[in-house]
Amino acid sequence: MFKGLKPIVYNGQEVWPLVEGGKGVSATNHASAGAWAAAGGIGTVSAVNADSYDAEGKIVPQVYKALTRRERHEELITYAIDGAVEQVKRAYEMSNGKGAININVLWEMGGAQPILHGVLERTRGMVAGVTCGAGMPYKLSEIAASYNVSYLPIVSSGRAFRALWKRAYSKAAEYLSAVVYEDPWLAGGHNGLSNAEDPRAPQDPYPRVKALRETMREGGIADSVPIVMAGGVWYLRDWENWIDNPELGQIAFQYGTRPLLTQESPIPEGWKTKLMEIQEGDVLLHQFSPTGFYSSAVRNPFLRSLEGRSERQIAFSTQEAGDHLFQLDVGVKGKNFWVTRGDLLRAREWFGQGFTDALKTPDNTLVFVTPPEKAEIRKDQADCMGCLSHCAFSSWKDSETNSTGRLADPRSFCIQKTLQDIAHGGDTDQNLMFAGHSAFNFQRDPFYSNGFVPTVKQLVDRILTGD
C-alpha cells in the first residue's frame, strides 16, 4: 500500500480515492467501469452515445434514418439514453456492491440535459454521481439533486469553479461530492484551456489546485470534499507530496489513459496495440475539434491530415484591396477572390499537387483539398445528427433555428463519426485517437513489458503500490 493513501467515504461507503476517467464515445463502458468499482474504486460509465445491445448481445449500430437534422437529433437522444441505461445496469451488476459507479457526460454534447434526465430516471439507486465538463454546466447540480445523485464538476481553474458555485452549485451544496481538476495541458480528450493560457506553456498543477481549494474554502466547502487530480496521473509516487497535504485538503486521483490498456477495456485490439507504440511527444494538443475546445489526441495520419489542411490555407478579399491585388485562378469558380501574390503562387502549387478544390472557412480564408476530401467533408456535414450543442464543422446548433449562423468550417471534422468508428474497430490511422500526454509510459513502464495487458483489478492493485 502506498504511503499515506487511505480510503475515502463516497456514496456512503469506503472506496479507494482512485477514479476511472469517463472517456467519450464507448471508450469506457460497463465492463471497465464495473471492474474498476469491483476493485474498490470509482468506476465511470461514459454516457456519451453509449452502446446498446440486441437480444443476442451484439452492439446495435447507431444508424440514422430520419431526413432532417432535427429528427436525427431526436434519434441520437434516444440512442444515448438507451445505451447509457444499459451500460449503467450492467456496470452496477458487475460491481457486486463494491466501490461506486459514476456516469460522465459532456455539457456541450447535443441533448445533454434530456439525456441526463432520461438516464438518471431509469437508473435510480445505481448511479452514485455525475461527472461533467466540456463547458460550464450550471444546471448540473439542479438535475443531479432532483434524482438524489451527487455531482462532480470538471474544471481547469479555481476561477471556473467560483463562477459555477456562485451562480448555481451553492444552492445544492450537499450534493457536491468532489471537484475534478482536469489539467488542460496533460489530460486526454477535450481540455479547458482559457484564452488567457498559452497551450505551449504548461503550468504546474500544484498552485492551480491549491487555488481551487482556496476558492472552495471561500464557499464554505469542507476539506473532506475531495479535489480529484485528473490529467497526467500515472505513478502515485509522483504525487506523494499531494497526499495528506493540509494546503490541498482531501485529494483523489483520476486515471483516464491507463485503464484503456486493460483486458476489460472496450476499445479494439488495434487501438490497444497503438497505445503500446506511443513515444513522448506523440500526443498533440490541438484546436481542430468542432467543439471549439482544445483537445489532446495521438498525432496519427488523421490528425496530420487536418494539420496539412490548415497549412494549405490563404486569406482572400472579395474585392481588390491592400496587397490583395491578384485574382485567384485555381480551386474556385468565379472571379471575386483576390489574394496576395505569394498566396496566388502557393495556391497554384497546391493545385498542381492535386489539392484542386478550395473551400471557404468562416474566417474569410480558403483551404485547399483533394476532390475525395471535399466529397467526404460535404457528405459528413450533410449527415449531421446534432451530436454537439453547437458544431463548427456542420454549423448545427441546439436551438430553434438549428444553426450557428456561421459558415460550416471545413478545417474541422465530424467528431461523432470518427469516435464511433475508432471505438468499434475502425482504422487507428484514419480516425481521431484521444490519449493523455502520459501515454508514452506504456512503452517505459516495466508493468507493461513483453506486451502485458493487465486486468482492471491487477491495474488497481499496481496503482495502490505507488507504481
GROMACS .gro file of C-alpha atoms in nm:
model
  467
    1MET     CA    1   0.000   0.000   0.000
    2PHE     CA    2   0.138   0.341  -0.098
    3LYS     CA    3   0.234   0.556   0.199
    4GLY     CA    4  -0.045   0.781   0.328
    5LEU     CA    5  -0.310   0.661   0.082
    6LYS     CA    6  -0.634   0.586   0.264
    7PRO     CA    7  -0.990   0.505   0.157
    8ILE     CA    8  -1.241   0.788   0.139
    9VAL     CA    9  -1.613   0.775   0.211
   10TYR     CA   10  -1.810   0.817  -0.112
   11ASN     CA   11  -2.178   0.742  -0.163
   12GLY     CA   12  -2.196   0.613   0.195
   13GLN     CA   13  -1.914   0.360   0.177
   14GLU     CA   14  -1.537   0.339   0.181
   15VAL     CA   15  -1.369   0.340  -0.160
   16TRP     CA   16  -1.015   0.394  -0.280
   17PRO     CA   17  -0.956   0.756  -0.391
   18LEU     CA   18  -0.899   0.626  -0.745
   19VAL     CA   19  -1.141   0.730  -1.019
   20GLU     CA   20  -1.168   0.581  -1.366
   21GLY     CA   21  -1.184   0.871  -1.611
   22GLY     CA   22  -1.509   0.865  -1.811
   23LYS     CA   23  -1.390   0.889  -2.168
   24GLY     CA   24  -1.625   0.973  -2.454
   25VAL     CA   25  -1.795   0.756  -2.714
   26SER     CA   26  -1.774   0.390  -2.600
   27ALA     CA   27  -1.417   0.415  -2.464
   28THR     CA   28  -1.536   0.340  -2.110
   29ASN     CA   29  -1.835   0.114  -2.069
   30HIS     CA   30  -1.992  -0.129  -1.822
   31ALA     CA   31  -1.702  -0.375  -1.844
   32SER     CA   32  -1.429  -0.129  -1.748
   33ALA     CA   33  -1.641   0.072  -1.502
   34GLY     CA   34  -1.791  -0.234  -1.332
   35ALA     CA   35  -1.447  -0.392  -1.289
   36TRP     CA   36  -1.299  -0.067  -1.152
   37ALA     CA   37  -1.577  -0.044  -0.892
   38ALA     CA   38  -1.541  -0.414  -0.806
   39ALA     CA   39  -1.172  -0.343  -0.737
   40GLY     CA   40  -1.282  -0.086  -0.478
   41GLY     CA   41  -1.254   0.237  -0.677
   42ILE     CA   42  -1.499   0.469  -0.852
   43GLY     CA   43  -1.582   0.335  -1.199
   44THR     CA   44  -1.722   0.569  -1.462
   45VAL     CA   45  -1.961   0.477  -1.742
   46SER     CA   46  -1.943   0.713  -2.037
   47ALA     CA   47  -2.296   0.836  -2.107
   48VAL     CA   48  -2.186   0.989  -2.438
   49ASN     CA   49  -2.367   0.793  -2.711
   50ALA     CA   50  -2.307   0.466  -2.529
   51ASP     CA   51  -2.368   0.128  -2.691
   52SER     CA   52  -2.694  -0.066  -2.667
   53TYR     CA   53  -2.723  -0.440  -2.734
   54ASP     CA   54  -2.970  -0.658  -2.923
   55ALA     CA   55  -3.128  -0.979  -2.795
   56GLU     CA   56  -2.816  -1.175  -2.890
   57GLY     CA   57  -2.587  -0.935  -2.703
   58LYS     CA   58  -2.446  -0.773  -3.018
   59ILE     CA   59  -2.386  -0.397  -3.029
   60VAL     CA   60  -2.669  -0.211  -3.203
   61PRO     CA   61  -2.517   0.012  -3.478
   62GLN     CA   62  -2.626   0.374  -3.440
   63VAL     CA   63  -2.779   0.425  -3.784
   64TYR     CA   64  -2.976   0.745  -3.850
   65LYS     CA   65  -3.279   0.709  -4.075
   66ALA     CA   66  -3.451   1.048  -4.047
   67LEU     CA   67  -3.417   1.301  -4.328
   68THR     CA   68  -3.380   1.620  -4.121
   69ARG     CA   69  -3.109   1.708  -3.873
   70ARG     CA   70  -3.368   1.787  -3.607
   71GLU     CA   71  -3.526   1.441  -3.640
   72ARG     CA   72  -3.184   1.273  -3.645
   73HIS     CA   73  -3.101   1.466  -3.328
   74GLU     CA   74  -3.407   1.309  -3.160
   75GLU     CA   75  -3.283   0.966  -3.275
   76LEU     CA   76  -2.943   1.045  -3.122
   77ILE     CA   77  -3.102   1.132  -2.784
   78THR     CA   78  -3.295   0.803  -2.783
   79TYR     CA   79  -2.981   0.603  -2.870
   80ALA     CA   80  -2.786   0.789  -2.599
   81ILE     CA   81  -3.039   0.728  -2.319
   82ASP     CA   82  -3.099   0.362  -2.408
   83GLY     CA   83  -2.726   0.293  -2.434
   84ALA     CA   84  -2.625   0.465  -2.111
   85VAL     CA   85  -2.905   0.296  -1.915
   86GLU     CA   86  -2.792  -0.044  -2.043
   87GLN     CA   87  -2.429   0.029  -1.956
   88VAL     CA   88  -2.511   0.153  -1.604
   89LYS     CA   89  -2.726  -0.153  -1.527
   90ARG     CA   90  -2.452  -0.392  -1.640
   91ALA     CA   91  -2.177  -0.200  -1.455
   92TYR     CA   92  -2.382  -0.194  -1.135
   93GLU     CA   93  -2.429  -0.571  -1.153
   94MET     CA   94  -2.058  -0.629  -1.215
   95SER     CA   95  -1.955  -0.411  -0.920
   96ASN     CA   96  -2.110  -0.657  -0.671
   97GLY     CA   97  -2.194  -0.375  -0.432
   98LYS     CA   98  -1.831  -0.260  -0.409
   99GLY     CA   99  -1.683   0.077  -0.498
  100ALA     CA  100  -1.920   0.309  -0.684
  101ILE     CA  101  -2.049   0.375  -1.036
  102ASN     CA  102  -2.049   0.728  -1.177
  103ILE     CA  103  -2.161   0.842  -1.519
  104ASN     CA  104  -1.979   1.100  -1.730
  105VAL     CA  105  -2.146   1.345  -1.967
  106LEU     CA  106  -2.014   1.636  -2.172
  107TRP     CA  107  -2.217   1.950  -2.116
  108GLU     CA  108  -2.159   2.056  -2.476
  109MET     CA  109  -2.286   1.729  -2.622
  110GLY     CA  110  -2.615   1.755  -2.810
  111GLY     CA  111  -2.915   1.693  -2.587
  112ALA     CA  112  -2.707   1.682  -2.266
  113GLN     CA  113  -2.996   1.781  -2.040
  114PRO     CA  114  -3.269   1.546  -2.174
  115ILE     CA  115  -3.011   1.264  -2.186
  116LEU     CA  116  -2.912   1.323  -1.824
  117HIS     CA  117  -3.276   1.328  -1.713
  118GLY     CA  118  -3.353   1.015  -1.916
  119VAL     CA  119  -3.059   0.815  -1.780
  120LEU     CA  120  -3.099   0.914  -1.413
  121GLU     CA  121  -3.475   0.849  -1.424
  122ARG     CA  122  -3.419   0.489  -1.538
  123THR     CA  123  -3.116   0.404  -1.320
  124ARG     CA  124  -3.235   0.517  -0.978
  125GLY     CA  125  -3.024   0.375  -0.697
  126MET     CA  126  -2.742   0.266  -0.930
  127VAL     CA  127  -2.558   0.589  -1.015
  128ALA     CA  128  -2.355   0.741  -0.732
  129GLY     CA  129  -2.255   1.061  -0.910
  130VAL     CA  130  -2.237   1.252  -1.236
  131THR     CA  131  -1.907   1.393  -1.361
  132CYS     CA  132  -1.948   1.666  -1.618
  133GLY     CA  133  -1.718   1.902  -1.804
  134ALA     CA  134  -1.666   2.046  -2.154
  135GLY     CA  135  -1.841   2.376  -2.095
  136MET     CA  136  -1.994   2.546  -1.793
  137PRO     CA  137  -2.260   2.303  -1.666
  138TYR     CA  138  -2.462   2.540  -1.448
  139LYS     CA  139  -2.769   2.313  -1.442
  140LEU     CA  140  -2.574   2.001  -1.344
  141SER     CA  141  -2.634   2.049  -0.971
  142GLU     CA  142  -3.007   2.106  -1.011
  143ILE     CA  143  -3.055   1.798  -1.233
  144ALA     CA  144  -2.841   1.566  -1.017
  145ALA     CA  145  -3.006   1.682  -0.694
  146SER     CA  146  -3.353   1.619  -0.836
  147TYR     CA  147  -3.263   1.246  -0.857
  148ASN     CA  148  -3.081   1.241  -0.520
  149VAL     CA  149  -2.749   1.185  -0.700
  150SER     CA  150  -2.423   1.368  -0.630
  151TYR     CA  151  -2.237   1.573  -0.890
  152LEU     CA  152  -1.866   1.621  -0.966
  153PRO     CA  153  -1.800   1.919  -1.195
  154ILE     CA  154  -1.485   1.906  -1.409
  155VAL     CA  155  -1.296   2.237  -1.409
  156SER     CA  156  -0.948   2.351  -1.501
  157SER     CA  157  -0.921   2.653  -1.272
  158GLY     CA  158  -1.047   2.794  -0.943
  159ARG     CA  159  -1.197   3.082  -1.141
  160ALA     CA  160  -1.424   2.848  -1.337
  161PHE     CA  161  -1.539   2.676  -1.018
  162ARG     CA  162  -1.613   3.010  -0.849
  163ALA     CA  163  -1.846   3.107  -1.135
  164LEU     CA  164  -2.031   2.774  -1.114
  165TRP     CA  165  -2.054   2.788  -0.733
  166LYS     CA  166  -2.187   3.143  -0.713
  167ARG     CA  167  -2.442   3.104  -0.989
  168ALA     CA  168  -2.577   2.756  -0.915
  169TYR     CA  169  -2.388   2.499  -0.709
  170SER     CA  170  -2.413   2.679  -0.373
  171LYS     CA  171  -2.789   2.612  -0.390
  172ALA     CA  172  -2.728   2.233  -0.397
  173ALA     CA  173  -2.409   2.224  -0.189
  174GLU     CA  174  -2.495   1.899  -0.008
  175TYR     CA  175  -2.486   1.706  -0.338
  176LEU     CA  176  -2.135   1.825  -0.436
  177SER     CA  177  -1.925   1.513  -0.368
  178ALA     CA  178  -1.598   1.620  -0.535
  179VAL     CA  179  -1.449   1.869  -0.778
  180VAL     CA  180  -1.241   1.728  -1.063
  181TYR     CA  181  -0.941   1.942  -1.158
  182GLU     CA  182  -0.855   1.841  -1.514
  183ASP     CA  183  -0.514   1.967  -1.614
  184PRO     CA  184  -0.564   2.144  -1.951
  185TRP     CA  185  -0.211   2.066  -2.070
  186LEU     CA  186  -0.189   1.699  -1.968
  187ALA     CA  187  -0.535   1.543  -1.993
  188GLY     CA  188  -0.653   1.350  -2.296
  189GLY     CA  189  -0.968   1.444  -2.485
  190HIS     CA  190  -1.114   1.794  -2.464
  191ASN     CA  191  -0.930   2.039  -2.243
  192GLY     CA  192  -1.041   2.355  -2.063
  193LEU     CA  193  -0.767   2.595  -2.174
  194SER     CA  194  -0.883   2.955  -2.145
  195ASN     CA  195  -0.795   3.229  -2.393
  196ALA     CA  196  -0.552   3.371  -2.136
  197GLU     CA  197  -0.349   3.048  -2.119
  198ASP     CA  198  -0.073   2.951  -2.361
  199PRO     CA  199  -0.115   2.596  -2.499
  200ARG     CA  200   0.264   2.579  -2.541
  201ALA     CA  201   0.343   2.684  -2.183
  202PRO     CA  202   0.219   2.419  -1.937
  203GLN     CA  203   0.170   2.535  -1.579
  204ASP     CA  204   0.250   2.337  -1.265
  205PRO     CA  205  -0.081   2.189  -1.143
  206TYR     CA  206   0.002   2.228  -0.771
  207PRO     CA  207  -0.054   2.608  -0.743
  208ARG     CA  208  -0.368   2.579  -0.955
  209VAL     CA  209  -0.515   2.304  -0.737
  210LYS     CA  210  -0.414   2.496  -0.422
  211ALA     CA  211  -0.601   2.799  -0.563
  212LEU     CA  212  -0.902   2.578  -0.637
  213ARG     CA  213  -0.905   2.454  -0.275
  214GLU     CA  214  -0.886   2.813  -0.151
  215THR     CA  215  -1.184   2.901  -0.372
  216MET     CA  216  -1.378   2.604  -0.232
  217ARG     CA  217  -1.296   2.711   0.125
  218GLU     CA  218  -1.425   3.062   0.047
  219GLY     CA  219  -1.756   2.896  -0.039
  220GLY     CA  220  -1.762   2.709   0.292
  221ILE     CA  221  -1.687   2.370   0.131
  222ALA     CA  222  -1.518   2.130   0.373
  223ASP     CA  223  -1.167   1.999   0.306
  224SER     CA  224  -1.314   1.647   0.321
  225VAL     CA  225  -1.481   1.711  -0.018
  226PRO     CA  226  -1.206   1.577  -0.247
  227ILE     CA  227  -1.038   1.751  -0.534
  228VAL     CA  228  -0.979   1.484  -0.799
  229MET     CA  229  -0.649   1.539  -0.983
  230ALA     CA  230  -0.702   1.440  -1.348
  231GLY     CA  231  -0.457   1.453  -1.637
  232GLY     CA  232  -0.100   1.328  -1.633
  233VAL     CA  233  -0.152   1.090  -1.339
  234TRP     CA  234   0.046   0.768  -1.384
  235TYR     CA  235   0.251   0.673  -1.075
  236LEU     CA  236   0.108   0.771  -0.735
  237ARG     CA  237   0.466   0.810  -0.611
  238ASP     CA  238   0.494   1.118  -0.833
  239TRP     CA  239   0.215   1.278  -0.624
  240GLU     CA  240   0.343   1.184  -0.278
  241ASN     CA  241   0.353   1.546  -0.156
  242TRP     CA  242  -0.015   1.589  -0.251
  243ILE     CA  243  -0.138   1.314  -0.018
  244ASP     CA  244  -0.219   1.424   0.339
  245ASN     CA  245  -0.126   1.779   0.245
  246PRO     CA  246  -0.314   2.040   0.456
  247GLU     CA  247  -0.281   2.300   0.179
  248LEU     CA  248  -0.478   2.082  -0.063
  249GLY     CA  249  -0.726   1.900   0.163
  250GLN     CA  250  -0.854   1.560   0.054
  251ILE     CA  251  -0.714   1.455  -0.285
  252ALA     CA  252  -0.825   1.172  -0.513
  253PHE     CA  253  -0.671   1.070  -0.844
  254GLN     CA  254  -0.834   1.009  -1.181
  255TYR     CA  255  -0.692   0.769  -1.439
  256GLY     CA  256  -0.802   0.824  -1.797
  257THR     CA  257  -0.531   0.677  -2.020
  258ARG     CA  258  -0.402   0.382  -1.816
  259PRO     CA  259  -0.737   0.195  -1.799
  260LEU     CA  260  -0.756   0.198  -2.181
  261LEU     CA  261  -0.496  -0.080  -2.181
  262THR     CA  262  -0.673  -0.342  -1.969
  263GLN     CA  263  -0.841  -0.668  -2.055
  264GLU     CA  264  -1.184  -0.523  -1.973
  265SER     CA  265  -1.129  -0.204  -2.173
  266PRO     CA  266  -1.382  -0.199  -2.460
  267ILE     CA  267  -1.153  -0.033  -2.714
  268PRO     CA  268  -1.049  -0.261  -3.003
  269GLU     CA  269  -0.719  -0.452  -3.010
  270GLY     CA  270  -0.575  -0.226  -3.282
  271TRP     CA  271  -0.613   0.078  -3.056
  272LYS     CA  272  -0.455  -0.110  -2.764
  273THR     CA  273  -0.160  -0.208  -2.985
  274LYS     CA  274  -0.112   0.155  -3.092
  275LEU     CA  275  -0.105   0.268  -2.728
  276MET     CA  276   0.199   0.045  -2.672
  277GLU     CA  277   0.384   0.229  -2.950
  278ILE     CA  278   0.331   0.591  -2.841
  279GLN     CA  279   0.651   0.791  -2.789
  280GLU     CA  280   0.693   1.105  -2.582
  281GLY     CA  281   0.565   1.400  -2.786
  282ASP     CA  282   0.329   1.188  -2.999
  283VAL     CA  283   0.019   1.335  -2.829
  284LEU     CA  284  -0.077   1.673  -2.973
  285LEU     CA  285  -0.274   1.950  -2.803
  286HIS     CA  286  -0.471   2.086  -3.099
  287GLN     CA  287  -0.768   2.305  -3.189
  288PHE     CA  288  -0.930   2.115  -3.476
  289SER     CA  289  -1.226   1.987  -3.269
  290PRO     CA  290  -1.567   2.108  -3.389
  291THR     CA  291  -1.646   2.196  -3.025
  292GLY     CA  292  -1.404   2.488  -3.039
  293PHE     CA  293  -1.217   2.348  -2.737
  294TYR     CA  294  -0.856   2.245  -2.740
  295SER     CA  295  -0.813   1.870  -2.720
  296SER     CA  296  -0.534   1.614  -2.693
  297ALA     CA  297  -0.502   1.319  -2.929
  298VAL     CA  298  -0.236   1.099  -3.086
  299ARG     CA  299  -0.067   1.273  -3.379
  300ASN     CA  300  -0.154   0.998  -3.626
  301PRO     CA  301  -0.216   1.039  -4.002
  302PHE     CA  302  -0.574   1.157  -3.934
  303LEU     CA  303  -0.451   1.446  -3.721
  304ARG     CA  304  -0.162   1.518  -3.957
  305SER     CA  305  -0.406   1.549  -4.247
  306LEU     CA  306  -0.600   1.814  -4.051
  307GLU     CA  307  -0.274   1.996  -3.980
  308GLY     CA  308  -0.190   1.982  -4.352
  309ARG     CA  309  -0.534   2.109  -4.448
  310SER     CA  310  -0.498   2.415  -4.224
  311GLU     CA  311  -0.148   2.478  -4.359
  312ARG     CA  312  -0.290   2.487  -4.714
  313GLN     CA  313  -0.484   2.799  -4.625
  314ILE     CA  314  -0.485   3.151  -4.766
  315ALA     CA  315  -0.679   3.467  -4.687
  316PHE     CA  316  -0.892   3.628  -4.956
  317SER     CA  317  -1.078   3.950  -5.016
  318THR     CA  318  -1.394   3.981  -5.226
  319GLN     CA  319  -1.256   4.296  -5.384
  320GLU     CA  320  -0.921   4.431  -5.488
  321ALA     CA  321  -0.777   4.594  -5.174
  322GLY     CA  322  -0.446   4.645  -4.996
  323ASP     CA  323  -0.200   4.379  -5.106
  324HIS     CA  324  -0.484   4.153  -5.226
  325LEU     CA  325  -0.427   4.253  -5.587
  326PHE     CA  326  -0.429   3.920  -5.769
  327GLN     CA  327  -0.734   3.726  -5.885
  328LEU     CA  328  -0.727   3.363  -5.773
  329ASP     CA  329  -0.737   3.142  -6.081
  330VAL     CA  330  -0.729   2.792  -5.926
  331GLY     CA  331  -0.960   2.599  -5.694
  332VAL     CA  332  -1.256   2.838  -5.716
  333LYS     CA  333  -1.530   2.931  -5.956
  334GLY     CA  334  -1.586   3.298  -6.028
  335LYS     CA  335  -1.351   3.594  -6.015
  336ASN     CA  336  -1.428   3.757  -5.683
  337PHE     CA  337  -1.138   3.606  -5.488
  338TRP     CA  338  -0.850   3.850  -5.451
  339VAL     CA  339  -0.529   3.728  -5.287
  340THR     CA  340  -0.168   3.834  -5.239
  341ARG     CA  341   0.093   3.740  -5.498
  342GLY     CA  342   0.262   3.496  -5.260
  343ASP     CA  343  -0.069   3.323  -5.182
  344LEU     CA  344  -0.155   3.300  -5.553
  345LEU     CA  345   0.174   3.117  -5.616
  346ARG     CA  346   0.114   2.886  -5.318
  347ALA     CA  347  -0.240   2.808  -5.436
  348ARG     CA  348  -0.114   2.718  -5.784
  349GLU     CA  349   0.148   2.490  -5.629
  350TRP     CA  350  -0.116   2.308  -5.417
  351PHE     CA  351  -0.338   2.277  -5.723
  352GLY     CA  352  -0.052   2.109  -5.904
  353GLN     CA  353  -0.014   1.864  -5.616
  354GLY     CA  354  -0.378   1.752  -5.651
  355PHE     CA  355  -0.540   1.982  -5.395
  356THR     CA  356  -0.764   2.124  -5.663
  357ASP     CA  357  -1.069   2.234  -5.462
  358ALA     CA  358  -1.076   2.543  -5.241
  359LEU     CA  359  -1.333   2.554  -4.961
  360LYS     CA  360  -1.436   2.869  -4.777
  361THR     CA  361  -1.392   2.890  -4.399
  362PRO     CA  362  -1.585   3.121  -4.163
  363ASP     CA  363  -1.272   3.340  -4.136
  364ASN     CA  364  -1.254   3.461  -4.498
  365THR     CA  365  -0.988   3.209  -4.584
  366LEU     CA  366  -0.975   2.921  -4.830
  367VAL     CA  367  -0.837   2.574  -4.762
  368PHE     CA  368  -0.724   2.353  -5.049
  369VAL     CA  369  -0.830   1.986  -5.051
  370THR     CA  370  -0.846   1.695  -5.294
  371PRO     CA  371  -1.179   1.614  -5.466
  372PRO     CA  372  -1.229   1.299  -5.249
  373GLU     CA  373  -1.163   1.505  -4.933
  374LYS     CA  374  -1.417   1.764  -5.049
  375ALA     CA  375  -1.678   1.494  -5.115
  376GLU     CA  376  -1.624   1.341  -4.770
  377ILE     CA  377  -1.643   1.679  -4.595
  378ARG     CA  378  -1.967   1.770  -4.772
  379LYS     CA  379  -2.124   1.429  -4.702
  380ASP     CA  380  -2.029   1.438  -4.333
  381GLN     CA  381  -2.170   1.789  -4.300
  382ALA     CA  382  -2.495   1.683  -4.468
  383ASP     CA  383  -2.526   1.373  -4.243
  384CYS     CA  384  -2.502   1.580  -3.920
  385MET     CA  385  -2.722   1.449  -3.636
  386GLY     CA  386  -2.651   1.725  -3.387
  387CYS     CA  387  -2.417   1.538  -3.153
  388LEU     CA  388  -2.290   1.868  -3.009
  389SER     CA  389  -2.481   2.164  -2.866
  390HIS     CA  390  -2.305   2.367  -3.134
  391CYS     CA  391  -2.074   2.237  -3.403
  392ALA     CA  392  -1.826   2.442  -3.603
  393PHE     CA  393  -1.791   2.170  -3.866
  394SER     CA  394  -2.159   2.146  -3.965
  395SER     CA  395  -2.298   2.476  -3.828
  396TRP     CA  396  -2.553   2.278  -3.622
  397LYS     CA  397  -2.676   2.445  -3.304
  398ASP     CA  398  -2.919   2.304  -3.049
  399SER     CA  399  -3.164   2.595  -3.089
  400GLU     CA  400  -3.485   2.688  -3.268
  401THR     CA  401  -3.306   2.757  -3.595
  402ASN     CA  402  -3.057   2.467  -3.554
  403SER     CA  403  -2.787   2.691  -3.699
  404THR     CA  404  -2.486   2.869  -3.554
  405GLY     CA  405  -2.533   3.138  -3.818
  406ARG     CA  406  -2.173   3.081  -3.931
  407LEU     CA  407  -2.036   2.909  -4.237
  408ALA     CA  408  -1.957   2.540  -4.176
  409ASP     CA  409  -1.583   2.503  -4.117
  410PRO     CA  410  -1.401   2.254  -4.344
  411ARG     CA  411  -1.087   2.270  -4.126
  412SER     CA  412  -1.267   2.057  -3.866
  413PHE     CA  413  -1.431   1.712  -3.885
  414CYS     CA  414  -1.734   1.506  -3.780
  415ILE     CA  415  -1.638   1.401  -3.429
  416GLN     CA  416  -1.929   1.158  -3.381
  417LYS     CA  417  -1.839   0.966  -3.696
  418THR     CA  418  -1.470   0.926  -3.616
  419LEU     CA  419  -1.513   0.837  -3.246
  420GLN     CA  420  -1.781   0.578  -3.324
  421ASP     CA  421  -1.556   0.431  -3.592
  422ILE     CA  422  -1.238   0.400  -3.386
  423ALA     CA  423  -1.428   0.264  -3.084
  424HIS     CA  424  -1.579  -0.012  -3.295
  425GLY     CA  425  -1.273  -0.139  -3.480
  426GLY     CA  426  -1.206   0.133  -3.738
  427ASP     CA  427  -0.862   0.225  -3.870
  428THR     CA  428  -0.649   0.379  -3.593
  429ASP     CA  429  -0.451   0.578  -3.851
  430GLN     CA  430  -0.758   0.735  -4.013
  431ASN     CA  431  -0.958   0.829  -3.703
  432LEU     CA  432  -0.922   1.059  -3.404
  433MET     CA  433  -0.744   0.872  -3.123
  434PHE     CA  434  -0.773   1.056  -2.792
  435ALA     CA  435  -0.496   0.997  -2.533
  436GLY     CA  436  -0.340   1.180  -2.241
  437HIS     CA  437   0.011   1.321  -2.259
  438SER     CA  438   0.150   1.047  -2.029
  439ALA     CA  439   0.058   0.770  -2.275
  440PHE     CA  440   0.427   0.725  -2.367
  441ASN     CA  441   0.462   0.550  -2.028
  442PHE     CA  442   0.308   0.236  -2.178
  443GLN     CA  443   0.646   0.197  -2.351
  444ARG     CA  444   0.854   0.278  -2.044
  445ASP     CA  445   0.661   0.127  -1.751
  446PRO     CA  446   0.801  -0.223  -1.678
  447PHE     CA  447   0.448  -0.330  -1.575
  448TYR     CA  448   0.360  -0.349  -1.947
  449SER     CA  449   0.680  -0.522  -2.064
  450ASN     CA  450   0.651  -0.806  -2.314
  451GLY     CA  451   0.309  -0.675  -2.421
  452PHE     CA  452   0.145  -0.748  -2.084
  453VAL     CA  453  -0.217  -0.626  -2.066
  454PRO     CA  454  -0.349  -0.633  -1.707
  455THR     CA  455  -0.700  -0.687  -1.580
  456VAL     CA  456  -0.854  -0.382  -1.416
  457LYS     CA  457  -0.803  -0.548  -1.075
  458GLN     CA  458  -0.433  -0.602  -1.150
  459LEU     CA  459  -0.402  -0.238  -1.261
  460VAL     CA  460  -0.572  -0.101  -0.947
  461ASP     CA  461  -0.356  -0.324  -0.725
  462ARG     CA  462  -0.048  -0.197  -0.908
  463ILE     CA  463  -0.151   0.169  -0.871
  464LEU     CA  464  -0.205   0.115  -0.496
  465THR     CA  465   0.165   0.023  -0.457
  466GLY     CA  466   0.266   0.366  -0.589
  467ASP     CA  467   0.361   0.229  -0.929
   0.00000   0.00000   0.00000
